[in-house]
XYZ file of C-alpha atoms in Angstrom:
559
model
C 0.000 0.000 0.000
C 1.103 3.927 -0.865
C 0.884 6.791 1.084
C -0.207 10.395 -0.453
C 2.741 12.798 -0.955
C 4.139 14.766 1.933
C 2.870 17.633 1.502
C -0.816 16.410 2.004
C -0.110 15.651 5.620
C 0.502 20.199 5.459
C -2.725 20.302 3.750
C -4.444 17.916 6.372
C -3.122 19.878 9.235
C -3.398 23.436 7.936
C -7.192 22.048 6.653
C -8.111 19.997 9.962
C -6.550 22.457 11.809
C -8.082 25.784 11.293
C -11.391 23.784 11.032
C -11.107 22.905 14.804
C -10.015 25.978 15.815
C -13.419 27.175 15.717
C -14.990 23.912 18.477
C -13.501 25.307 21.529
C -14.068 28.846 20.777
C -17.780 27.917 20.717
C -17.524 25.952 23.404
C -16.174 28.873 25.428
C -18.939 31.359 23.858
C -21.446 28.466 24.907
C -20.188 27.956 28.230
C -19.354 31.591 29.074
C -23.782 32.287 29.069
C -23.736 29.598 31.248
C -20.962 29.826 33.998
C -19.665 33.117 35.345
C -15.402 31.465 35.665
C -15.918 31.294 31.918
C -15.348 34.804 29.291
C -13.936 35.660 26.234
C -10.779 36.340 28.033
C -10.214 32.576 27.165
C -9.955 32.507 23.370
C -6.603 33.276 23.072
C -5.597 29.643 25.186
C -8.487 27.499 23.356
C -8.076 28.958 20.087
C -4.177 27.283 20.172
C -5.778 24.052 21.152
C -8.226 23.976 18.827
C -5.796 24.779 16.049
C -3.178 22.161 17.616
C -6.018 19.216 17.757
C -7.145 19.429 14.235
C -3.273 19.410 13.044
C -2.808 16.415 14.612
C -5.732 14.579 13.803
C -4.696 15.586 9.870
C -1.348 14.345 10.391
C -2.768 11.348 11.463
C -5.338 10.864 8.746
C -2.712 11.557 6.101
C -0.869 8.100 7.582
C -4.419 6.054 7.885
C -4.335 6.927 4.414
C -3.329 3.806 1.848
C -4.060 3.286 -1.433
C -2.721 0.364 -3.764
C -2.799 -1.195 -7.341
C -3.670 -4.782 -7.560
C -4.165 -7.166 -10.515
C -7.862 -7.129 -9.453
C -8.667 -4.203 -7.502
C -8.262 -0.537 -7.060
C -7.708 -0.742 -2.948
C -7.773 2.511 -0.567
C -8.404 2.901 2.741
C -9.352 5.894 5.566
C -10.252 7.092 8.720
C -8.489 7.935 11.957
C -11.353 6.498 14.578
C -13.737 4.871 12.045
C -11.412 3.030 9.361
C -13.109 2.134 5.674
C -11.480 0.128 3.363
C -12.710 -0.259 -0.474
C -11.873 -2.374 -2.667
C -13.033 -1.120 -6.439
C -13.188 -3.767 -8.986
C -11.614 -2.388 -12.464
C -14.637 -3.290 -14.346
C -16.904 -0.899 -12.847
C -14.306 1.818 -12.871
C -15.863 4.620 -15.075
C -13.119 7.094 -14.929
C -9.732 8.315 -13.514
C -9.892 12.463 -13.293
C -6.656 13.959 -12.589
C -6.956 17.884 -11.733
C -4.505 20.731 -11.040
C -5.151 24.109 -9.902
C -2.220 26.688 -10.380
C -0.716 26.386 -6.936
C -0.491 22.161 -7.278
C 0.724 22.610 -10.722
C 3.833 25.002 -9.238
C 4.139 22.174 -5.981
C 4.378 19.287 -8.437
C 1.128 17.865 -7.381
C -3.010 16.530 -8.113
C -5.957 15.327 -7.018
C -6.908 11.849 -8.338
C -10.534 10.957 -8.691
C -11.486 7.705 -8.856
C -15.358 7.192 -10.435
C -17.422 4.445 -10.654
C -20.629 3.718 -13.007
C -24.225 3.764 -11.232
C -24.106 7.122 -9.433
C -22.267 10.989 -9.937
C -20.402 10.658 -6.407
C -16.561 10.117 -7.091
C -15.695 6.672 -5.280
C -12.276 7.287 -4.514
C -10.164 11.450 -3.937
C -6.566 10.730 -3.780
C -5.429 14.827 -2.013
C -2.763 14.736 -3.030
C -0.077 12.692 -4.883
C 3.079 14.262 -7.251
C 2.445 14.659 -10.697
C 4.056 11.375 -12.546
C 2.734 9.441 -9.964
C -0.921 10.415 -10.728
C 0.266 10.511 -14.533
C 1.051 6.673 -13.562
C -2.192 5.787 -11.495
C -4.275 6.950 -14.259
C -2.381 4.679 -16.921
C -1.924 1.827 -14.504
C -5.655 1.775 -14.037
C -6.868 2.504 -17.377
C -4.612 -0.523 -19.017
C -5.570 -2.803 -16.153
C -9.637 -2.172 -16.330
C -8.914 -2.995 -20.372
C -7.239 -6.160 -19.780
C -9.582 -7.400 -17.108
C -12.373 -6.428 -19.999
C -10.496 -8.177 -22.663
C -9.572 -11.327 -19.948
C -13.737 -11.577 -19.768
C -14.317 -11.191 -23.590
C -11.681 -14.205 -24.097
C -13.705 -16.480 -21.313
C -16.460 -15.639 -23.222
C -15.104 -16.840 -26.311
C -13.637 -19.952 -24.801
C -17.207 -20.662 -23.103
C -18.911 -20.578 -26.168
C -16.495 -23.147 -28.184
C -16.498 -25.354 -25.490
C -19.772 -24.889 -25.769
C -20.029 -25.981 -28.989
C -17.464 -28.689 -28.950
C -19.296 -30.524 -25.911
C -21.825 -30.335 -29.072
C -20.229 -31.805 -31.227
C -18.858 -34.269 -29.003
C -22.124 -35.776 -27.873
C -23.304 -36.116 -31.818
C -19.783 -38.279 -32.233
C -20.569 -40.400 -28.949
C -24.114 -41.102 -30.006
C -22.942 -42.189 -33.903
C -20.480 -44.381 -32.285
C -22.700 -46.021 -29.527
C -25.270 -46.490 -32.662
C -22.524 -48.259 -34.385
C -20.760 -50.315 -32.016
C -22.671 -51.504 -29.115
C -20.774 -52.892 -25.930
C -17.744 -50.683 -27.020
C -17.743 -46.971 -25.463
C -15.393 -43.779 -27.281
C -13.185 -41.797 -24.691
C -15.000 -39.130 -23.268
C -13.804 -35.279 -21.918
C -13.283 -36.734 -18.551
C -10.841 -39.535 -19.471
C -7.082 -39.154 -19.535
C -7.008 -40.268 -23.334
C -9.729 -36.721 -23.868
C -7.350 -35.217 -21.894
C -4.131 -35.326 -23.858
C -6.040 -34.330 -26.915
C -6.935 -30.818 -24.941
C -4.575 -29.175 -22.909
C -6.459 -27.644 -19.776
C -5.392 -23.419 -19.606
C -2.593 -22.405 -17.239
C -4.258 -20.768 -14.266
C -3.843 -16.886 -14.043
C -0.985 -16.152 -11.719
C -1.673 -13.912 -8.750
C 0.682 -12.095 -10.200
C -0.151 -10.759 -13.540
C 2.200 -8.753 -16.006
C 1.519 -5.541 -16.614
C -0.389 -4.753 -19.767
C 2.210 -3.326 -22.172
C 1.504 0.438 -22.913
C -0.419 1.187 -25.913
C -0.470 4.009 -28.344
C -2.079 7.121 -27.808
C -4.140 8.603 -30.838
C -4.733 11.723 -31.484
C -8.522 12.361 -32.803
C -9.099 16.035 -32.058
C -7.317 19.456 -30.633
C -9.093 22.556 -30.034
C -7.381 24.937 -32.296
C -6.976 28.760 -31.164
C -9.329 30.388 -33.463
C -12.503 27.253 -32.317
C -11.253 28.237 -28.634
C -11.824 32.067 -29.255
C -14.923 31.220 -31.250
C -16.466 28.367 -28.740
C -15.980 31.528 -25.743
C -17.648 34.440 -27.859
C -20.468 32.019 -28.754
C -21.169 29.834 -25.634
C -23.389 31.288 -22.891
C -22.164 29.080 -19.611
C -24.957 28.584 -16.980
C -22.400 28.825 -14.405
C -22.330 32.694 -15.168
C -25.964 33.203 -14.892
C -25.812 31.882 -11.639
C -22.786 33.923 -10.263
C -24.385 37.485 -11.468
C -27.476 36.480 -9.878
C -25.659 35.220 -6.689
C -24.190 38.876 -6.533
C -26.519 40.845 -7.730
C -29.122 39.196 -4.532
C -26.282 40.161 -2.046
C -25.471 43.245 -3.592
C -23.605 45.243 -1.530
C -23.956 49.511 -0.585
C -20.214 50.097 -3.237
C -21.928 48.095 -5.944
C -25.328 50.218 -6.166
C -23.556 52.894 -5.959
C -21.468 52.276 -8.939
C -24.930 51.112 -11.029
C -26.157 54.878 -10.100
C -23.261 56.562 -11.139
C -23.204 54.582 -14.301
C -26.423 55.114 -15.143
C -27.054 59.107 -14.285
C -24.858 60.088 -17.786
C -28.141 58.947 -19.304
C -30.695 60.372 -17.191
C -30.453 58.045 -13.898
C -31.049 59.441 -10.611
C -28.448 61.118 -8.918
C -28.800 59.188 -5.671
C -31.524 56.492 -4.542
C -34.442 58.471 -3.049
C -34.380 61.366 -5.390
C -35.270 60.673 -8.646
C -37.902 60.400 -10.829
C -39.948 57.374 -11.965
C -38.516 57.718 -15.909
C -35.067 58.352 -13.859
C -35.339 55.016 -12.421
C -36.932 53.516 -15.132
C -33.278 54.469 -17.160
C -31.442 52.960 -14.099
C -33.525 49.841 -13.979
C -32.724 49.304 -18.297
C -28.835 50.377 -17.811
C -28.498 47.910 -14.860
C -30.289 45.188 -16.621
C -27.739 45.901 -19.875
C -24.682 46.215 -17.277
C -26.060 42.436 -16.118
C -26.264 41.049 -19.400
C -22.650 41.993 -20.304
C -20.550 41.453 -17.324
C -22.781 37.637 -17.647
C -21.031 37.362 -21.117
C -17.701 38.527 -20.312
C -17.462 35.833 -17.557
C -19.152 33.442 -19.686
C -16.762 33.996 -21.962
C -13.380 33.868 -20.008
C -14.643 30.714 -17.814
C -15.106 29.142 -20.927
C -11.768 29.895 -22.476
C -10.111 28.970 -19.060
C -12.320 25.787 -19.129
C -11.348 24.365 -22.758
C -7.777 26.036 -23.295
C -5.394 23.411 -24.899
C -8.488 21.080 -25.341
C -7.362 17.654 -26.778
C -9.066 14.645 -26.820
C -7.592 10.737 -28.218
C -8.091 7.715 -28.350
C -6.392 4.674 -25.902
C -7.567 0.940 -27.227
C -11.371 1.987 -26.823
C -11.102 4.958 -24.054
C -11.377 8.323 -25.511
C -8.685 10.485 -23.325
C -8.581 13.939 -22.698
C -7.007 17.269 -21.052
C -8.129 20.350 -21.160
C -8.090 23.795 -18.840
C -5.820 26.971 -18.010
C -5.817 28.026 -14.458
C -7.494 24.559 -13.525
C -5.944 21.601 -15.113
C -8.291 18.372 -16.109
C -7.398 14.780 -18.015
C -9.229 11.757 -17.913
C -11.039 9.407 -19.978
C -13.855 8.584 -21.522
C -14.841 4.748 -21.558
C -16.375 3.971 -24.760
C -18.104 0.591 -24.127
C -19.627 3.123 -21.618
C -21.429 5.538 -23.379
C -25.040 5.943 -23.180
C -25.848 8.327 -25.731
C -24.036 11.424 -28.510
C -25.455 14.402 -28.659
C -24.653 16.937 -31.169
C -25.235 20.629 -29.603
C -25.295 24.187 -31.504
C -27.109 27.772 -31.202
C -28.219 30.132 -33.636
C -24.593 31.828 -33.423
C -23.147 28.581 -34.000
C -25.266 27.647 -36.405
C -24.664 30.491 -38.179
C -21.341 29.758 -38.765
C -21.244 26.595 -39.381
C -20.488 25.266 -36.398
C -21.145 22.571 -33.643
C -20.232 20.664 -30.717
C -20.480 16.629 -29.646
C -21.160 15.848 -26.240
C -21.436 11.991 -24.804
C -22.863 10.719 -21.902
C -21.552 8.028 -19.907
C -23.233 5.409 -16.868
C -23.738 7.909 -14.181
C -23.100 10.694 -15.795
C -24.683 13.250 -18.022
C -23.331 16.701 -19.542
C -22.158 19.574 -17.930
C -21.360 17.082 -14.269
C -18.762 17.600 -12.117
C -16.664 15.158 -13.462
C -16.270 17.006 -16.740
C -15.697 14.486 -18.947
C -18.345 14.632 -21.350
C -17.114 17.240 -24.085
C -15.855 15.047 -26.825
C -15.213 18.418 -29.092
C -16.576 21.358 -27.697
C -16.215 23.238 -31.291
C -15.692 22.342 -34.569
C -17.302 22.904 -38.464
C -20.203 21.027 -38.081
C -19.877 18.719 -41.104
C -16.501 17.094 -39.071
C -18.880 16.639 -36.139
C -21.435 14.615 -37.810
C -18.869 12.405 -39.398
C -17.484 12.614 -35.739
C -20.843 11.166 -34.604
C -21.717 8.657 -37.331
C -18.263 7.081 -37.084
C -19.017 6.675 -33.206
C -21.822 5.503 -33.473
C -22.646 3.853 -36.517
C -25.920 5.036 -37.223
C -26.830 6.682 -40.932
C -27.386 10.160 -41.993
C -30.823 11.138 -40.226
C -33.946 11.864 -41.688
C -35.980 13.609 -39.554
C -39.964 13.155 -38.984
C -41.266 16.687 -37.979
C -44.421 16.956 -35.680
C -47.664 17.289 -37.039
C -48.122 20.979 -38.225
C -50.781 20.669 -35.441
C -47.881 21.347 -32.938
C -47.117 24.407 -34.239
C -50.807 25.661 -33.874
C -50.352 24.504 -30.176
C -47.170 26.465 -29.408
C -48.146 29.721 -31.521
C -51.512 29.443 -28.650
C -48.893 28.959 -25.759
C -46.880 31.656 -26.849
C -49.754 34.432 -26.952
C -51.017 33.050 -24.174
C -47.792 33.908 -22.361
C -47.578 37.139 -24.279
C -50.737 38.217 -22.589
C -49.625 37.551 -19.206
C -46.505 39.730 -20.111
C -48.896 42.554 -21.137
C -50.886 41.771 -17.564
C -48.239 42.151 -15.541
C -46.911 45.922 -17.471
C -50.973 46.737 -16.879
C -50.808 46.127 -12.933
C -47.380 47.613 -12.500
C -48.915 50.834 -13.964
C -52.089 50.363 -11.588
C -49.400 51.006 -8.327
C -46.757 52.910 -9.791
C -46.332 56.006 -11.524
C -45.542 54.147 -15.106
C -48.139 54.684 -18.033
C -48.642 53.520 -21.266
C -48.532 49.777 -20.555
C -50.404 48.655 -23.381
C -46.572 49.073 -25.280
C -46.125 45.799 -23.623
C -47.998 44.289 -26.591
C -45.033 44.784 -28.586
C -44.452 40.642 -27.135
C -47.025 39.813 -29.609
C -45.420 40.515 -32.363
C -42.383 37.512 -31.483
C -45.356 34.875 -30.944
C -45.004 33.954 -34.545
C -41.637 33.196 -35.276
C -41.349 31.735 -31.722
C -44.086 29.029 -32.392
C -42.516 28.510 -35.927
C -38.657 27.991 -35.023
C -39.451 25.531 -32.250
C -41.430 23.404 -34.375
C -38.890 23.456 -37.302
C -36.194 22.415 -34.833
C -38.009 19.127 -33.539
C -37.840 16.332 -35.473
C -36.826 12.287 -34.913
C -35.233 9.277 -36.865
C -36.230 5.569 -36.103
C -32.723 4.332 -37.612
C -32.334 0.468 -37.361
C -30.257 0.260 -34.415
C -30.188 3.896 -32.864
C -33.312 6.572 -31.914
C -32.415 10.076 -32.896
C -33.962 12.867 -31.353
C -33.556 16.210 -32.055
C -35.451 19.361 -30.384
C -34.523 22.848 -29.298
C -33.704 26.228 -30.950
C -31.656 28.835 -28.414
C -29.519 25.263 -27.447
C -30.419 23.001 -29.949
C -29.752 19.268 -29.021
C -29.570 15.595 -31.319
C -29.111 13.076 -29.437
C -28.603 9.563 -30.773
C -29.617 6.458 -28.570
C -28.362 3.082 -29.377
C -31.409 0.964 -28.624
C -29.912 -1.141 -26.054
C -28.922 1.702 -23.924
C -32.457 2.704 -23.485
C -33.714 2.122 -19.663
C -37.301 3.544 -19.933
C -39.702 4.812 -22.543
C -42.684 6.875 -21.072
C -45.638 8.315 -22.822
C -47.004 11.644 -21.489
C -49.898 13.446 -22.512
C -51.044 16.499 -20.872
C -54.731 17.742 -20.735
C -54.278 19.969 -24.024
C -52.462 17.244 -25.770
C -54.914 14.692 -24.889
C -57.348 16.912 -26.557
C -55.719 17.444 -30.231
C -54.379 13.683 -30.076
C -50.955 14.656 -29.172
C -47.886 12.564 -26.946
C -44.796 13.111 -25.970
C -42.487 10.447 -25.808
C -39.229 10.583 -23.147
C -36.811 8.074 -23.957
C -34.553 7.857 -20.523
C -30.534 6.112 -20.767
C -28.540 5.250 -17.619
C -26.504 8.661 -17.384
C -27.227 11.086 -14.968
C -29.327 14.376 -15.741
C -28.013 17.839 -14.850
C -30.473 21.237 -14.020
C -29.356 22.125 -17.633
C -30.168 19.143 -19.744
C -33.245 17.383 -19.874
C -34.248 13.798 -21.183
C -34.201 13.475 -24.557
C -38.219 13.236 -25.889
C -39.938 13.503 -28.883
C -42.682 16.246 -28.280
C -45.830 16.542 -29.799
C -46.397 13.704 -32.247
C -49.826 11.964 -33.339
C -50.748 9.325 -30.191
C -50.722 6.800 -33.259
C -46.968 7.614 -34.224
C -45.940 8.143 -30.021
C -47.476 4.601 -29.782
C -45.496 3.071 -32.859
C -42.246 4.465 -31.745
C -42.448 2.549 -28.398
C -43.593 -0.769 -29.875
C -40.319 -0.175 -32.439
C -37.859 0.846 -29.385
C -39.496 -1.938 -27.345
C -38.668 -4.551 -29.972
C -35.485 -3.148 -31.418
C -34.225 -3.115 -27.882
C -35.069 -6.906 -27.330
C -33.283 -7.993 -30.597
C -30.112 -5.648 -29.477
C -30.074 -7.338 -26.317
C -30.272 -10.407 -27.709
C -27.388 -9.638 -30.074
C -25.372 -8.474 -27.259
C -25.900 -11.246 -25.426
C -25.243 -13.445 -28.106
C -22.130 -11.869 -29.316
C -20.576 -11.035 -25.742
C -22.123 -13.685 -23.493
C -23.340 -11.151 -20.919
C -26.284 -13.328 -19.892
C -28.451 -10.093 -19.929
C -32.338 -10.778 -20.117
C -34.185 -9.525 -22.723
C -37.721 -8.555 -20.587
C -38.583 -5.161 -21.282
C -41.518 -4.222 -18.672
């Protein structure tokens, strides 16, 4: 067993220790409204203590720490009081992460993550080891969870052609017993069978290691897809940080929202202006929002996918990617749930589009950040990208019935008119007038309705679904049929009225706030139904195939 590098027994203490620092200080606030003997005058002796307790209980979890390679097994074990040992089998190892932030990269050092399929919580957090030997871990690993897959696909093999020798076997017997009674052939279990097949040297305990293979290089972010993937990608995580500070906005930051806002008729100061003052001050902030959201959109992006490269291992796709933050892992392949093939109307525009996969247990955009196969590229590369992945043909979509669109152009102006509501009660308690300008919103009702019914559309391809929906993020996603978990129908009151479904086809990857399962909205109940009876059966005949081909003993129940 291994030990993390030196310098995480620092980190332990410095973490463990300034954590702990904080226990007795409560406990002397706590005690202090309690017993007179006790006051703040204390802090300065249990503060020390504190600090001194947690550093020792880090140095001591840095040497309960262990971790070890063996043929079998990915082994680490933890815990100062309450030990926990695991022992992860290389077969259900989804992915080694290695990360760096600046400060590790100057020390020399990473974070290993060890993940497992079935669930988005890393299994195993190796804080910290050097560089080569992460470098090493995440080779060691990878070649070892191939070979144990390639030691099963051989038993497999073998099993069958025993299989059908013991077959063949029993036909000779029988022709032979039907030929000469009273006189029996050898049979498997007799020393003369024996010498004719030489029983397979067991596996030592002690296996090789698997000889390096060669890495392939499949894609690298250029410069000019970098710069172009930043300017056009909006990143949720942005959103969420200018709304984050914008709800604990602070006395210096209004402030500086008035004075940018009076050089076009803002107030001067919060309490004395006028309503059209702070109706300019309400539209400048709002603008001020939108582009300090882009500019960090698009430097976390950049700092996200700088040097992006992605290749190919026997069948792992491998990657790094990042600036201040360094990432590399992999992306098992006999893994994969689903492809999706992502672009917006910038994008789009251009010519451009991205491929994202999802694995077991995880879906795009998760904390792992493995799932970008090529954030940017022309968009005829990525669909040869996708249909050499995959296998599946050129689509050709099925839209909706135009009976869709007649349903979203009635959602949209119904939505339009609770816009217009809302401008008609704010000018019922404030000083604003005119709110019937808010009916301007009718006007994008229209090409609203149209573009999201042009943009849905799905493929029944012989051995992959292919769904495709969305405009502002638009998403095809292809689904090898015996990757599908669940098919639901859903019909909602309105739907159930024009004879409408929706059909959510669900894979084993985890879903993120972002990205939704993929489903095939609005289509006749006829065509919902027909699709189902097709996945159902094409998934039965896949499984079978699979099962066939690979011996995995699945069953082939759908319920």
């Amino acid at each position: 067993m291994n030990r993390l590098h030196p310098l995480s027994a620092v980190t332990y203490a410095l973490q463990y220790g300034f954590f702990w620092l904080w226990i007795p200080m409560a406990a002397v606030v706590i005690l202090g409204g309690l017993f007179d003997p006790v006051s703040s005058a204390w802090f300065p002796v249990a503060a020390p203590v504190g600090f001194v307790a947690g550093a020792a209980y880090g140095i001591a979890y840095y040497y309960r720490f262990e971790y070890g390679v063996t043929p079998d097994t990915f082994d680490v074990a933890s815990g100062v009081f309450a030990r926990r040992s695991r022992e992860i089998p290389y077969e259900r190892i989804q992915n080694v992460d290695v990360r760096q932030g600046v400060l590790q990269r100057v020390l020399g050092l990473a974070i290993v993550s060890v993940e497992t399929a079935g669930g988005g919580n890393t299994e195993a957090t190796l804080n910290f080891v050097g560089d080569a030997e992460a470098r090493r871990l995440q080779d060691r690993i990878r070649r070892r969870t191939a070979a144990v897959k390639e030691r099963r696909r051989d038993r497999d093999r073998d099993r069958d052609r025993d299989g059908a020798d013991s077959l063949s076997d029993e036909g000779a017997e029988s022709s032979v017993d039907g030929d000469r009674s009273g006189t029996s052939a050898p049979r498997n279990g007799s020393p003369d069978a024996a010498t004719d097949r030489q029983a397979p040297a067991p596996e030592s305990a002690e296996s090789t290691e698997p000889t390096e293979p060669r890495r392939q290089r499949l894609f690298e972010l250029e410069s000019r897809e970098l710069l172009l993937y930043s300017f056009t990608s909006l990143r949720p995580a942005a959103v969420a940080g200018v709304m984050f500070v914008f709800f604990l906005a602070t006395d210096t930051i209004i402030e500086t929202l008035v004075a940018v806002a009076q050089p076009f008729g803002g107030p001067a100061a919060l309490g004395e202006g006028s309503a059209s003052s702070y109706g300019i001050l309400t539209l400048v902030s709002v603008i001020n929002g939108i582009v300090v959201t882009y500019v960090l959109s698009v430097a976390y992006t950049f700092g996200t996918y700088y040097a992006f490269r992605l290749g190919r291992v026997d069948t792992d796709f491998v990657y790094e990617r990042g600036l201040l933050q360094r990432y590399s892992g992999s992306i098992p392949t006999d893994k994969v749930q689903s492809v999706t093939v992502t672009d917006n109307p910038l994008q789009r525009l251009i010519g451009y589009a991205g491929l994202w996969v999802e694995t077991a247990g995880y879906g795009p955009e998760s904390n792992s950040g493995s799932q970008s196969a090529v954030p940017l590229a022309k968009e005829g590369r990525v669909h040869r990208f996708t249909e050499n992945l995959t296998g599946v043909e050129t689509p050709k979509f099925r839209s909706p019935p135009t009976l869709a669109r007649r349903r979203y152009l009635v959602r949209y102006s119904l939505l339009a008119a609770v816009v217009v509501a809302v401008a008609f009660g704010i000018t019922r308690i404030t000083v604003l007038e005119r709110w019937y300008l808010a009916g301007i919103v009718f006007a994008a009702v229209p090409p609203a309705a149209h573009l999201k019914y042009a943009n849905l559309g799905y493929f029944v391809a012989e051995d992959h679904l292919v769904i495709r929906r969305g405009f502002w993020q638009r998403r095809t996603t292809v689904i090898p049929y015996y990757r599908i978990q669940t098919v639901s129908t859903r019909r909602s009151i309105f739907q159930r009225r024009l004879g409408l479904a929706s059909l959510s086809v669900d894979t084993a990857s985890s879903q993120t706030l972002f990205w939704e399962t993929p489903t095939i909205y609005d289509v006749h109940l006829a065509d919902a139904r027909d699709v189902h009876e097709t996945g159902r059966d094409r998934l039965q005949r896949a499984l079978r195939e699979r099962a066939r081909d690979e011996g995995a003993g699945l069953s082939v129940d759908f319920t």
